[in-house]
């Protein structure tokens, strides 16, 4: 699926060039504008954490530690998008599980309903957490082309998560939430 791109006078920092839905993951070709920063800053991360407070707890394979916190304030914008997409999907799954969880009745507290059947399995399912995994790779760093791949359980939620993550990063970059100029290409 190729998303239409609007050309304007002030280009966005990140542009989704293509989203490909595969059976096990969504592949996103991202373009970073030549005039945009490519690396996060502590100021940007502080702003992102206001909306995504659990982001730093994500497991993340990197050379500096075992969580995203180890690299969050100096990682690539596409890598930030990867973790925002994963976080959004985890939130959506938790909300869906909370909605699916039935209210306990007097009979279901003891594990059976009025017909003598076992209580619905929603409560157990809500406690399970789905693991989402992702990767980010520069295809051509100097051209600003990166590929972000993220697993999913619901393709529409994942596609919306990509859109929202890119919009959030673009908004913060336009606000100038950078501590220094060293994060530019």
PDB file of C-alpha atoms in Angstrom:
ATOM      1  CA  UNK A   1       0.000   0.000   0.000  1.00  0.00           C
ATOM      2  CA  UNK A   2       1.422   3.382  -0.904  1.00  0.00           C
ATOM      3  CA  UNK A   3       0.204   6.393   1.028  1.00  0.00           C
ATOM      4  CA  UNK A   4      -0.381   9.646  -0.883  1.00  0.00           C
ATOM      5  CA  UNK A   5       2.080  12.336   0.122  1.00  0.00           C
ATOM      6  CA  UNK A   6       1.127  15.995   0.192  1.00  0.00           C
ATOM      7  CA  UNK A   7       3.835  18.351  -0.962  1.00  0.00           C
ATOM      8  CA  UNK A   8       3.937  21.563   1.012  1.00  0.00           C
ATOM      9  CA  UNK A   9       6.214  24.514   1.597  1.00  0.00           C
ATOM     10  CA  UNK A  10       7.625  23.073   4.842  1.00  0.00           C
ATOM     11  CA  UNK A  11       8.460  19.402   4.435  1.00  0.00           C
ATOM     12  CA  UNK A  12       7.873  17.030   7.304  1.00  0.00           C
ATOM     13  CA  UNK A  13      10.895  15.570   9.062  1.00  0.00           C
ATOM     14  CA  UNK A  14       9.634  12.047   8.376  1.00  0.00           C
ATOM     15  CA  UNK A  15       7.615  10.805   5.435  1.00  0.00           C
ATOM     16  CA  UNK A  16       6.165   7.327   5.072  1.00  0.00           C
ATOM     17  CA  UNK A  17       7.021   6.310   1.536  1.00  0.00           C
ATOM     18  CA  UNK A  18       5.472   2.869   1.651  1.00  0.00           C
ATOM     19  CA  UNK A  19       3.773   0.522   4.098  1.00  0.00           C
ATOM     20  CA  UNK A  20       3.768  -3.163   3.276  1.00  0.00           C
ATOM     21  CA  UNK A  21       1.571  -5.526   5.267  1.00  0.00           C
ATOM     22  CA  UNK A  22       3.104  -8.991   5.515  1.00  0.00           C
ATOM     23  CA  UNK A  23       1.577 -11.924   7.388  1.00  0.00           C
ATOM     24  CA  UNK A  24       3.913 -11.477  10.365  1.00  0.00           C
ATOM     25  CA  UNK A  25       4.935  -7.799  10.261  1.00  0.00           C
ATOM     26  CA  UNK A  26       4.433  -4.407   8.689  1.00  0.00           C
ATOM     27  CA  UNK A  27       7.350  -2.952   6.769  1.00  0.00           C
ATOM     28  CA  UNK A  28       7.579   0.827   6.631  1.00  0.00           C
ATOM     29  CA  UNK A  29       9.905   2.670   4.280  1.00  0.00           C
ATOM     30  CA  UNK A  30      10.627   6.015   5.932  1.00  0.00           C
ATOM     31  CA  UNK A  31      12.348   9.039   4.475  1.00  0.00           C
ATOM     32  CA  UNK A  32      14.017  11.593   6.737  1.00  0.00           C
ATOM     33  CA  UNK A  33      14.084  15.078   5.238  1.00  0.00           C
ATOM     34  CA  UNK A  34      17.607  16.399   4.529  1.00  0.00           C
ATOM     35  CA  UNK A  35      16.791  19.494   6.599  1.00  0.00           C
ATOM     36  CA  UNK A  36      15.527  17.471   9.570  1.00  0.00           C
ATOM     37  CA  UNK A  37      17.490  16.025  12.469  1.00  0.00           C
ATOM     38  CA  UNK A  38      18.151  12.311  12.174  1.00  0.00           C
ATOM     39  CA  UNK A  39      18.954  11.708  15.837  1.00  0.00           C
ATOM     40  CA  UNK A  40      16.799  12.252  18.909  1.00  0.00           C
ATOM     41  CA  UNK A  41      17.775  14.681  21.642  1.00  0.00           C
ATOM     42  CA  UNK A  42      17.113  14.680  25.392  1.00  0.00           C
ATOM     43  CA  UNK A  43      14.550  17.469  24.860  1.00  0.00           C
ATOM     44  CA  UNK A  44      12.639  15.469  22.270  1.00  0.00           C
ATOM     45  CA  UNK A  45      12.649  12.373  24.475  1.00  0.00           C
ATOM     46  CA  UNK A  46      11.330  14.371  27.458  1.00  0.00           C
ATOM     47  CA  UNK A  47       8.403  15.554  25.321  1.00  0.00           C
ATOM     48  CA  UNK A  48       7.716  12.077  23.933  1.00  0.00           C
ATOM     49  CA  UNK A  49       7.680  10.594  27.440  1.00  0.00           C
ATOM     50  CA  UNK A  50       4.802  12.880  28.392  1.00  0.00           C
ATOM     51  CA  UNK A  51       2.579  10.842  26.053  1.00  0.00           C
ATOM     52  CA  UNK A  52       4.461   7.529  26.141  1.00  0.00           C
ATOM     53  CA  UNK A  53       5.687   7.111  29.736  1.00  0.00           C
ATOM     54  CA  UNK A  54       6.582   3.406  29.385  1.00  0.00           C
ATOM     55  CA  UNK A  55       8.774   3.892  26.311  1.00  0.00           C
ATOM     56  CA  UNK A  56      12.060   3.725  28.218  1.00  0.00           C
ATOM     57  CA  UNK A  57      11.118   0.317  29.672  1.00  0.00           C
ATOM     58  CA  UNK A  58      10.979  -1.353  26.251  1.00  0.00           C
ATOM     59  CA  UNK A  59      13.437  -4.154  25.668  1.00  0.00           C
ATOM     60  CA  UNK A  60      15.853  -3.069  22.966  1.00  0.00           C
ATOM     61  CA  UNK A  61      18.888  -4.806  21.522  1.00  0.00           C
ATOM     62  CA  UNK A  62      21.599  -2.156  21.328  1.00  0.00           C
ATOM     63  CA  UNK A  63      25.282  -1.720  22.167  1.00  0.00           C
ATOM     64  CA  UNK A  64      24.635   0.347  25.297  1.00  0.00           C
ATOM     65  CA  UNK A  65      22.112  -1.616  27.327  1.00  0.00           C
ATOM     66  CA  UNK A  66      19.089  -3.878  27.256  1.00  0.00           C
ATOM     67  CA  UNK A  67      16.337  -1.261  27.186  1.00  0.00           C
ATOM     68  CA  UNK A  68      15.377   1.608  24.927  1.00  0.00           C
ATOM     69  CA  UNK A  69      16.359   3.964  27.773  1.00  0.00           C
ATOM     70  CA  UNK A  70      20.033   3.287  27.038  1.00  0.00           C
ATOM     71  CA  UNK A  71      19.797   4.943  23.605  1.00  0.00           C
ATOM     72  CA  UNK A  72      16.580   6.963  23.632  1.00  0.00           C
ATOM     73  CA  UNK A  73      18.171  10.408  23.746  1.00  0.00           C
ATOM     74  CA  UNK A  74      20.592   9.753  20.883  1.00  0.00           C
ATOM     75  CA  UNK A  75      18.991   7.240  18.560  1.00  0.00           C
ATOM     76  CA  UNK A  76      17.634   7.666  15.040  1.00  0.00           C
ATOM     77  CA  UNK A  77      14.169   9.134  14.478  1.00  0.00           C
ATOM     78  CA  UNK A  78      13.131   5.948  12.613  1.00  0.00           C
ATOM     79  CA  UNK A  79      14.168   3.890  15.664  1.00  0.00           C
ATOM     80  CA  UNK A  80      12.022   6.157  17.839  1.00  0.00           C
ATOM     81  CA  UNK A  81       9.113   5.558  15.453  1.00  0.00           C
ATOM     82  CA  UNK A  82       9.611   1.783  15.849  1.00  0.00           C
ATOM     83  CA  UNK A  83       9.232   2.034  19.631  1.00  0.00           C
ATOM     84  CA  UNK A  84       6.280   4.429  19.398  1.00  0.00           C
ATOM     85  CA  UNK A  85       4.478   1.963  17.107  1.00  0.00           C
ATOM     86  CA  UNK A  86       5.145  -0.912  19.488  1.00  0.00           C
ATOM     87  CA  UNK A  87       4.004   1.143  22.485  1.00  0.00           C
ATOM     88  CA  UNK A  88       0.790   2.205  20.745  1.00  0.00           C
ATOM     89  CA  UNK A  89      -0.026  -1.408  19.880  1.00  0.00           C
ATOM     90  CA  UNK A  90       0.608  -2.551  23.461  1.00  0.00           C
ATOM     91  CA  UNK A  91      -1.724   0.197  24.731  1.00  0.00           C
ATOM     92  CA  UNK A  92      -4.417  -0.751  22.231  1.00  0.00           C
ATOM     93  CA  UNK A  93      -4.168  -4.438  23.162  1.00  0.00           C
ATOM     94  CA  UNK A  94      -4.441  -3.577  26.863  1.00  0.00           C
ATOM     95  CA  UNK A  95      -7.498  -1.399  26.223  1.00  0.00           C
ATOM     96  CA  UNK A  96      -9.142  -4.122  24.150  1.00  0.00           C
ATOM     97  CA  UNK A  97      -8.454  -6.695  26.858  1.00  0.00           C
ATOM     98  CA  UNK A  98      -9.910  -4.418  29.527  1.00  0.00           C
ATOM     99  CA  UNK A  99     -13.086  -3.945  27.473  1.00  0.00           C
ATOM    100  CA  UNK A 100     -13.370  -7.698  26.865  1.00  0.00           C
ATOM    101  CA  UNK A 101     -13.062  -8.532  30.559  1.00  0.00           C
ATOM    102  CA  UNK A 102     -16.559  -9.247  31.920  1.00  0.00           C
ATOM    103  CA  UNK A 103     -17.712  -7.827  35.216  1.00  0.00           C
ATOM    104  CA  UNK A 104     -17.742 -10.546  37.869  1.00  0.00           C
ATOM    105  CA  UNK A 105     -21.151 -11.786  38.965  1.00  0.00           C
ATOM    106  CA  UNK A 106     -21.838 -13.584  42.221  1.00  0.00           C
ATOM    107  CA  UNK A 107     -21.705 -16.976  40.499  1.00  0.00           C
ATOM    108  CA  UNK A 108     -18.639 -16.247  38.361  1.00  0.00           C
ATOM    109  CA  UNK A 109     -16.621 -15.303  41.431  1.00  0.00           C
ATOM    110  CA  UNK A 110     -16.648 -18.994  42.262  1.00  0.00           C
ATOM    111  CA  UNK A 111     -15.614 -19.987  38.736  1.00  0.00           C
ATOM    112  CA  UNK A 112     -18.978 -20.975  37.244  1.00  0.00           C
ATOM    113  CA  UNK A 113     -21.981 -19.229  35.796  1.00  0.00           C
ATOM    114  CA  UNK A 114     -25.658 -20.029  36.463  1.00  0.00           C
ATOM    115  CA  UNK A 115     -25.657 -22.821  33.909  1.00  0.00           C
ATOM    116  CA  UNK A 116     -22.802 -24.498  35.767  1.00  0.00           C
ATOM    117  CA  UNK A 117     -20.325 -23.719  32.968  1.00  0.00           C
ATOM    118  CA  UNK A 118     -16.872 -22.404  33.673  1.00  0.00           C
ATOM    119  CA  UNK A 119     -16.526 -18.638  33.765  1.00  0.00           C
ATOM    120  CA  UNK A 120     -15.535 -17.079  30.442  1.00  0.00           C
ATOM    121  CA  UNK A 121     -11.782 -17.075  29.739  1.00  0.00           C
ATOM    122  CA  UNK A 122     -11.656 -13.291  29.193  1.00  0.00           C
ATOM    123  CA  UNK A 123     -10.009 -12.544  32.530  1.00  0.00           C
ATOM    124  CA  UNK A 124      -7.112 -14.919  31.855  1.00  0.00           C
ATOM    125  CA  UNK A 125      -6.705 -13.606  28.317  1.00  0.00           C
ATOM    126  CA  UNK A 126      -6.574 -10.042  29.569  1.00  0.00           C
ATOM    127  CA  UNK A 127      -3.632 -10.881  31.805  1.00  0.00           C
ATOM    128  CA  UNK A 128      -1.591 -12.304  28.932  1.00  0.00           C
ATOM    129  CA  UNK A 129       0.486  -9.735  27.148  1.00  0.00           C
ATOM    130  CA  UNK A 130       1.271  -9.859  23.484  1.00  0.00           C
ATOM    131  CA  UNK A 131       4.888  -9.311  22.600  1.00  0.00           C
ATOM    132  CA  UNK A 132       5.599  -7.008  19.693  1.00  0.00           C
ATOM    133  CA  UNK A 133       9.021  -6.900  18.114  1.00  0.00           C
ATOM    134  CA  UNK A 134      10.603  -4.529  15.670  1.00  0.00           C
ATOM    135  CA  UNK A 135      13.755  -3.644  13.824  1.00  0.00           C
ATOM    136  CA  UNK A 136      15.058  -0.446  12.309  1.00  0.00           C
ATOM    137  CA  UNK A 137      17.743  -0.306   9.675  1.00  0.00           C
ATOM    138  CA  UNK A 138      19.208   2.484   7.607  1.00  0.00           C
ATOM    139  CA  UNK A 139      19.058   1.535   3.936  1.00  0.00           C
ATOM    140  CA  UNK A 140      20.937   4.716   3.015  1.00  0.00           C
ATOM    141  CA  UNK A 141      21.635   7.008   5.952  1.00  0.00           C
ATOM    142  CA  UNK A 142      22.950   9.860   3.784  1.00  0.00           C
ATOM    143  CA  UNK A 143      19.819   9.766   1.635  1.00  0.00           C
ATOM    144  CA  UNK A 144      17.682   9.557   4.801  1.00  0.00           C
ATOM    145  CA  UNK A 145      16.099   6.219   3.862  1.00  0.00           C
ATOM    146  CA  UNK A 146      15.301   3.763   6.668  1.00  0.00           C
ATOM    147  CA  UNK A 147      13.162   0.658   6.979  1.00  0.00           C
ATOM    148  CA  UNK A 148      11.179  -0.027  10.146  1.00  0.00           C
ATOM    149  CA  UNK A 149       9.571  -3.440  10.608  1.00  0.00           C
ATOM    150  CA  UNK A 150       7.148  -4.192  13.452  1.00  0.00           C
ATOM    151  CA  UNK A 151       5.093  -7.274  14.243  1.00  0.00           C
ATOM    152  CA  UNK A 152       1.373  -6.872  14.797  1.00  0.00           C
ATOM    153  CA  UNK A 153      -1.785  -8.650  15.895  1.00  0.00           C
ATOM    154  CA  UNK A 154      -4.203  -6.255  14.203  1.00  0.00           C
ATOM    155  CA  UNK A 155      -3.083  -4.723  10.915  1.00  0.00           C
ATOM    156  CA  UNK A 156      -5.360  -1.687  11.149  1.00  0.00           C
ATOM    157  CA  UNK A 157      -4.093  -0.861  14.638  1.00  0.00           C
ATOM    158  CA  UNK A 158      -0.498  -1.207  13.459  1.00  0.00           C
ATOM    159  CA  UNK A 159      -1.082   0.970  10.391  1.00  0.00           C
ATOM    160  CA  UNK A 160      -2.752   3.635  12.545  1.00  0.00           C
ATOM    161  CA  UNK A 161       0.150   3.366  14.996  1.00  0.00           C
ATOM    162  CA  UNK A 162       2.667   4.065  12.230  1.00  0.00           C
ATOM    163  CA  UNK A 163       0.676   7.077  11.061  1.00  0.00           C
ATOM    164  CA  UNK A 164       0.291   8.452  14.583  1.00  0.00           C
ATOM    165  CA  UNK A 165       3.962   7.882  15.486  1.00  0.00           C
ATOM    166  CA  UNK A 166       5.213   9.703  12.395  1.00  0.00           C
ATOM    167  CA  UNK A 167       2.735  12.554  12.991  1.00  0.00           C
ATOM    168  CA  UNK A 168       3.866  12.881  16.622  1.00  0.00           C
ATOM    169  CA  UNK A 169       7.549  13.009  15.708  1.00  0.00           C
ATOM    170  CA  UNK A 170       6.889  15.485  12.894  1.00  0.00           C
ATOM    171  CA  UNK A 171       4.929  17.713  15.253  1.00  0.00           C
ATOM    172  CA  UNK A 172       7.716  17.752  17.845  1.00  0.00           C
ATOM    173  CA  UNK A 173      10.398  18.430  15.238  1.00  0.00           C
ATOM    174  CA  UNK A 174       8.346  21.349  13.869  1.00  0.00           C
ATOM    175  CA  UNK A 175       8.072  22.708  17.425  1.00  0.00           C
ATOM    176  CA  UNK A 176      11.874  22.679  17.560  1.00  0.00           C
ATOM    177  CA  UNK A 177      12.159  20.396  20.573  1.00  0.00           C
ATOM    178  CA  UNK A 178      15.911  19.941  20.183  1.00  0.00           C
ATOM    179  CA  UNK A 179      18.618  20.787  22.699  1.00  0.00           C
ATOM    180  CA  UNK A 180      21.394  21.128  20.159  1.00  0.00           C
ATOM    181  CA  UNK A 181      22.170  21.178  16.459  1.00  0.00           C
ATOM    182  CA  UNK A 182      24.405  18.110  16.467  1.00  0.00           C
ATOM    183  CA  UNK A 183      21.508  15.851  15.552  1.00  0.00           C
ATOM    184  CA  UNK A 184      21.317  17.005  11.943  1.00  0.00           C
ATOM    185  CA  UNK A 185      22.703  15.085   8.958  1.00  0.00           C
TER     186      UNK A 185
END
